[in-house]
């Protein structure tokens, strides 16, 4: 565990493991740097993992000021934390909320992103009315977390249809995921929703065509909404491919970790081969 101090007494906790090229991991809402499960253990055999506790989560700061949770600020903080470890450029892997954050990093700090892997992610909501409705919904949920506490919220969160396929996971794994969610702080989760929820974040649809980093967009085949979003994003980005993980829901990296590790590793190692050959493997085809 490494606490990386940034400004004003704020810090991010980073869990560093493994050896090899750097890979930054950005977890989903209610997760932490330790919520990647077997995926991280397997990836650490080939990569130096920098697993971030996103603001409001895990052992990172949980400030009272909602502005500190804004997704553009969180992107800057994540890049600064990577630089603190001596890495000017890295591959980035983000899941759900962390995928939205990784996409913002790629849009705002392209020099920091060598390759991009998104799991169950989106560029936000393009329609202003839909975005405002989601912002209001997130605010109501944030109030509920503060009013009822984290355990009651986790009961609600785990009952969402989005996570229905996780009922098939082994009991021990479900318990570990639940314990990780329960370890979070009410203020941190509430302010995360207010500051970087899907309703609060600026949409990135108009910037997708400018994200040139080679990108792999994973989604579970049973997660129809986010599988469709991944396809739409891949069509809008210059060098992206969408990939559906069979028989998996919103968190395919948890439900099918070995398959996801093989797919992600093959994609990331394409970059190493391209460097060896002095350019894109597809050049001249």
XYZ file of C-alpha atoms in Angstrom:
285
model
C 0.000 0.000 0.000
C 1.405 3.381 -1.049
C -0.247 6.681 -0.258
C 0.628 9.161 -2.993
C 0.274 12.746 -1.687
C -1.126 15.213 -4.167
C -2.332 18.717 -3.273
C -4.017 20.164 -0.200
C -3.446 17.092 1.944
C -5.281 14.880 -0.547
C -3.819 11.464 -1.336
C -4.541 8.381 -3.430
C -3.770 4.885 -2.262
C -2.044 2.713 -4.875
C -1.441 -1.032 -4.637
C 1.649 -1.968 -6.711
C 2.247 -5.599 -7.645
C 3.921 -7.629 -10.382
C 6.729 -7.011 -12.840
C 6.835 -5.837 -16.431
C 5.298 -2.941 -18.377
C 3.003 -0.693 -16.301
C -0.755 -1.202 -16.263
C -3.007 1.137 -14.259
C -6.202 -0.456 -12.871
C -9.282 1.688 -12.136
C -12.079 -0.151 -10.289
C -15.833 0.289 -10.430
C -18.168 2.074 -8.014
C -18.110 0.478 -4.518
C -14.858 -1.300 -5.427
C -11.242 -0.678 -4.517
C -7.703 -1.468 -5.610
C -8.209 -4.909 -4.062
C -11.459 -5.798 -5.813
C -9.979 -7.170 -9.044
C -9.808 -10.730 -7.747
C -8.014 -13.429 -9.753
C -7.690 -11.105 -12.764
C -5.065 -8.979 -10.996
C -3.201 -12.016 -9.686
C -2.872 -13.385 -13.219
C -2.026 -10.053 -14.874
C 0.720 -9.432 -12.295
C 2.695 -12.276 -13.856
C 3.367 -10.077 -16.910
C 2.718 -6.478 -15.889
C 3.520 -4.006 -13.138
C 0.051 -3.292 -11.795
C -0.770 0.092 -10.283
C -4.212 -0.497 -8.785
C -5.744 2.812 -7.716
C -8.243 3.435 -4.935
C -10.305 6.075 -6.745
C -11.206 9.135 -4.642
C -13.850 8.253 -2.052
C -13.030 4.546 -2.167
C -10.725 2.150 -0.348
C -7.873 3.807 1.545
C -7.784 7.003 -0.558
C -8.951 10.397 0.694
C -12.684 10.973 1.141
C -12.954 14.763 1.176
C -16.117 16.663 2.055
C -15.825 18.922 -1.011
C -17.764 17.401 -3.912
C -15.635 19.310 -6.442
C -12.700 17.072 -5.554
C -14.645 14.100 -6.977
C -15.223 15.637 -10.429
C -14.146 13.166 -13.083
C -11.755 15.591 -14.797
C -10.032 16.161 -11.454
C -9.945 12.434 -10.759
C -8.316 11.888 -14.163
C -5.609 14.442 -13.380
C -5.020 12.830 -9.979
C -4.674 9.364 -11.517
C -2.095 10.605 -14.024
C -0.165 12.413 -11.293
C -0.133 9.232 -9.206
C 1.280 7.271 -12.150
C 3.983 9.902 -12.610
C 4.843 9.584 -8.912
C 5.830 5.977 -9.620
C 8.081 7.113 -12.463
C 5.829 6.104 -15.365
C 5.139 8.782 -17.989
C 3.048 6.416 -20.088
C 1.139 3.268 -19.232
C -1.590 0.965 -20.377
C -4.867 1.708 -18.569
C -7.623 -0.738 -17.638
C -10.898 0.546 -16.218
C -14.126 -1.185 -15.218
C -17.539 0.551 -15.218
C -16.979 3.830 -13.292
C -13.243 3.214 -13.624
C -13.742 2.696 -17.349
C -15.402 6.079 -17.654
C -12.483 7.540 -15.723
C -9.912 5.780 -17.939
C -11.694 7.150 -21.002
C -11.413 10.667 -19.566
C -7.693 10.091 -18.994
C -7.296 9.052 -22.631
C -9.204 12.113 -23.838
C -7.509 14.697 -21.611
C -4.010 13.192 -21.244
C -3.332 11.158 -24.407
C 0.420 11.276 -23.788
C -0.118 9.183 -20.632
C -1.979 6.355 -22.394
C -0.186 3.713 -24.413
C -3.126 1.326 -24.691
C -6.629 1.406 -23.272
C -8.836 -1.436 -22.015
C -12.399 -0.658 -20.938
C -14.800 -3.139 -19.333
C -18.514 -2.352 -19.148
C -17.829 1.344 -19.709
C -19.553 4.237 -21.446
C -18.739 7.774 -22.648
C -21.547 9.180 -20.511
C -24.992 10.430 -21.518
C -25.251 12.634 -24.601
C -28.829 13.801 -24.084
C -29.023 16.764 -21.643
C -32.442 15.752 -20.283
C -31.351 12.160 -19.734
C -28.177 13.406 -18.080
C -30.108 15.695 -15.724
C -32.500 12.886 -14.805
C -29.549 10.639 -14.009
C -27.885 13.376 -11.985
C -31.044 13.753 -9.895
C -31.256 9.981 -9.457
C -27.608 9.819 -8.365
C -28.188 12.663 -5.886
C -31.162 10.811 -4.400
C -29.072 7.641 -4.114
C -26.237 9.598 -2.482
C -28.701 10.981 0.081
C -29.928 7.448 0.719
C -26.401 6.180 1.385
C -25.813 8.933 3.927
C -29.208 8.437 5.539
C -29.375 4.615 5.692
C -25.693 3.692 5.785
C -23.451 1.487 3.675
C -24.858 -1.973 4.625
C -28.407 -1.062 3.566
C -27.086 0.507 0.377
C -25.008 -2.577 -0.468
C -28.128 -4.732 -0.073
C -29.862 -2.478 -2.591
C -26.850 -2.330 -4.936
C -26.407 -6.096 -5.076
C -30.097 -6.552 -5.915
C -29.855 -4.554 -9.147
C -30.498 -6.527 -12.369
C -27.107 -5.280 -13.607
C -25.417 -7.728 -11.229
C -27.844 -10.657 -11.529
C -25.329 -12.930 -13.268
C -22.978 -12.651 -10.295
C -25.370 -14.907 -8.355
C -23.673 -17.774 -10.226
C -20.288 -17.016 -8.677
C -18.947 -19.293 -5.923
C -20.185 -18.342 -2.471
C -16.686 -17.421 -1.274
C -16.181 -15.020 -4.165
C -19.579 -13.381 -3.631
C -18.731 -12.938 0.051
C -15.355 -11.347 -0.800
C -17.031 -8.893 -3.197
C -19.635 -8.007 -0.560
C -17.009 -7.476 2.136
C -15.120 -5.148 -0.204
C -18.250 -3.098 -0.837
C -19.087 -2.940 2.881
C -15.591 -1.648 3.669
C -16.375 1.626 1.928
C -17.323 4.897 3.587
C -20.778 6.478 3.265
C -19.470 9.972 2.595
C -16.965 8.722 0.023
C -19.575 6.730 -1.918
C -22.166 9.506 -1.745
C -19.778 12.184 -2.956
C -18.462 9.878 -5.664
C -21.989 9.669 -7.075
C -22.419 13.430 -6.832
C -19.054 14.281 -8.353
C -18.349 11.608 -10.951
C -21.589 9.737 -11.477
C -22.830 9.248 -15.025
C -25.165 12.219 -14.617
C -22.406 14.513 -13.373
C -19.667 13.671 -15.853
C -19.323 15.628 -19.100
C -20.178 13.308 -22.012
C -17.303 12.301 -24.268
C -19.125 11.301 -27.443
C -17.710 14.227 -29.427
C -14.159 13.397 -28.295
C -14.128 9.683 -29.123
C -12.770 10.316 -32.620
C -9.737 12.044 -31.061
C -8.768 9.110 -28.816
C -6.070 7.465 -30.897
C -4.629 5.014 -28.365
C -5.282 1.407 -29.422
C -8.328 0.380 -27.408
C -10.050 -2.857 -26.411
C -13.670 -2.469 -25.283
C -14.873 -5.528 -23.375
C -18.440 -6.227 -22.325
C -20.288 -9.309 -21.188
C -22.514 -10.765 -23.883
C -25.343 -10.969 -21.315
C -24.941 -7.255 -20.543
C -26.859 -6.116 -23.618
C -26.827 -2.392 -22.834
C -23.080 -2.076 -22.330
C -22.253 -4.516 -25.120
C -24.142 -2.218 -27.497
C -22.380 0.848 -26.071
C -19.004 -0.844 -26.593
C -19.870 -1.473 -30.235
C -20.937 2.131 -30.770
C -17.772 3.453 -29.107
C -15.521 1.180 -31.168
C -17.153 2.475 -34.344
C -16.436 6.068 -33.311
C -12.820 5.591 -32.185
C -9.958 5.444 -34.714
C -8.223 2.331 -33.348
C -10.670 0.392 -31.198
C -12.265 -3.016 -31.192
C -15.277 -4.246 -29.222
C -15.257 -7.759 -27.806
C -18.133 -9.584 -26.157
C -17.306 -12.110 -23.435
C -19.611 -15.100 -23.752
C -21.916 -16.062 -20.887
C -20.895 -13.065 -18.748
C -22.707 -10.018 -17.396
C -21.552 -6.549 -16.398
C -18.326 -7.728 -14.734
C -16.827 -10.278 -17.156
C -13.397 -9.890 -15.539
C -14.891 -11.330 -12.345
C -17.120 -13.938 -13.984
C -14.619 -15.103 -16.632
C -11.210 -13.963 -15.325
C -8.992 -16.467 -17.143
C -10.579 -15.703 -20.509
C -10.365 -11.952 -19.898
C -6.705 -12.213 -18.876
C -5.851 -14.039 -22.103
C -7.743 -11.486 -24.188
C -6.302 -8.456 -22.387
C -2.752 -9.828 -22.349
C -2.832 -10.608 -26.067
C -4.058 -7.084 -26.785
C -1.483 -5.372 -24.568
C 1.379 -7.458 -25.898
C 0.525 -6.396 -29.443
C 1.982 -3.048 -28.453
C 5.289 -4.608 -27.423
C 5.527 -6.430 -30.757
C 4.729 -3.232 -32.648
C 7.606 -1.463 -30.867
C 9.935 -4.319 -31.808
C 8.934 -3.971 -35.471
C 9.180 -0.175 -35.444
C 5.513 0.543 -36.014
C 2.068 -0.924 -36.391
C 1.898 -4.592 -37.308
C -0.897 -3.718 -39.650
C 1.083 -1.142 -41.643
C 1.167 -1.769 -45.353
C -1.578 -4.373 -45.387
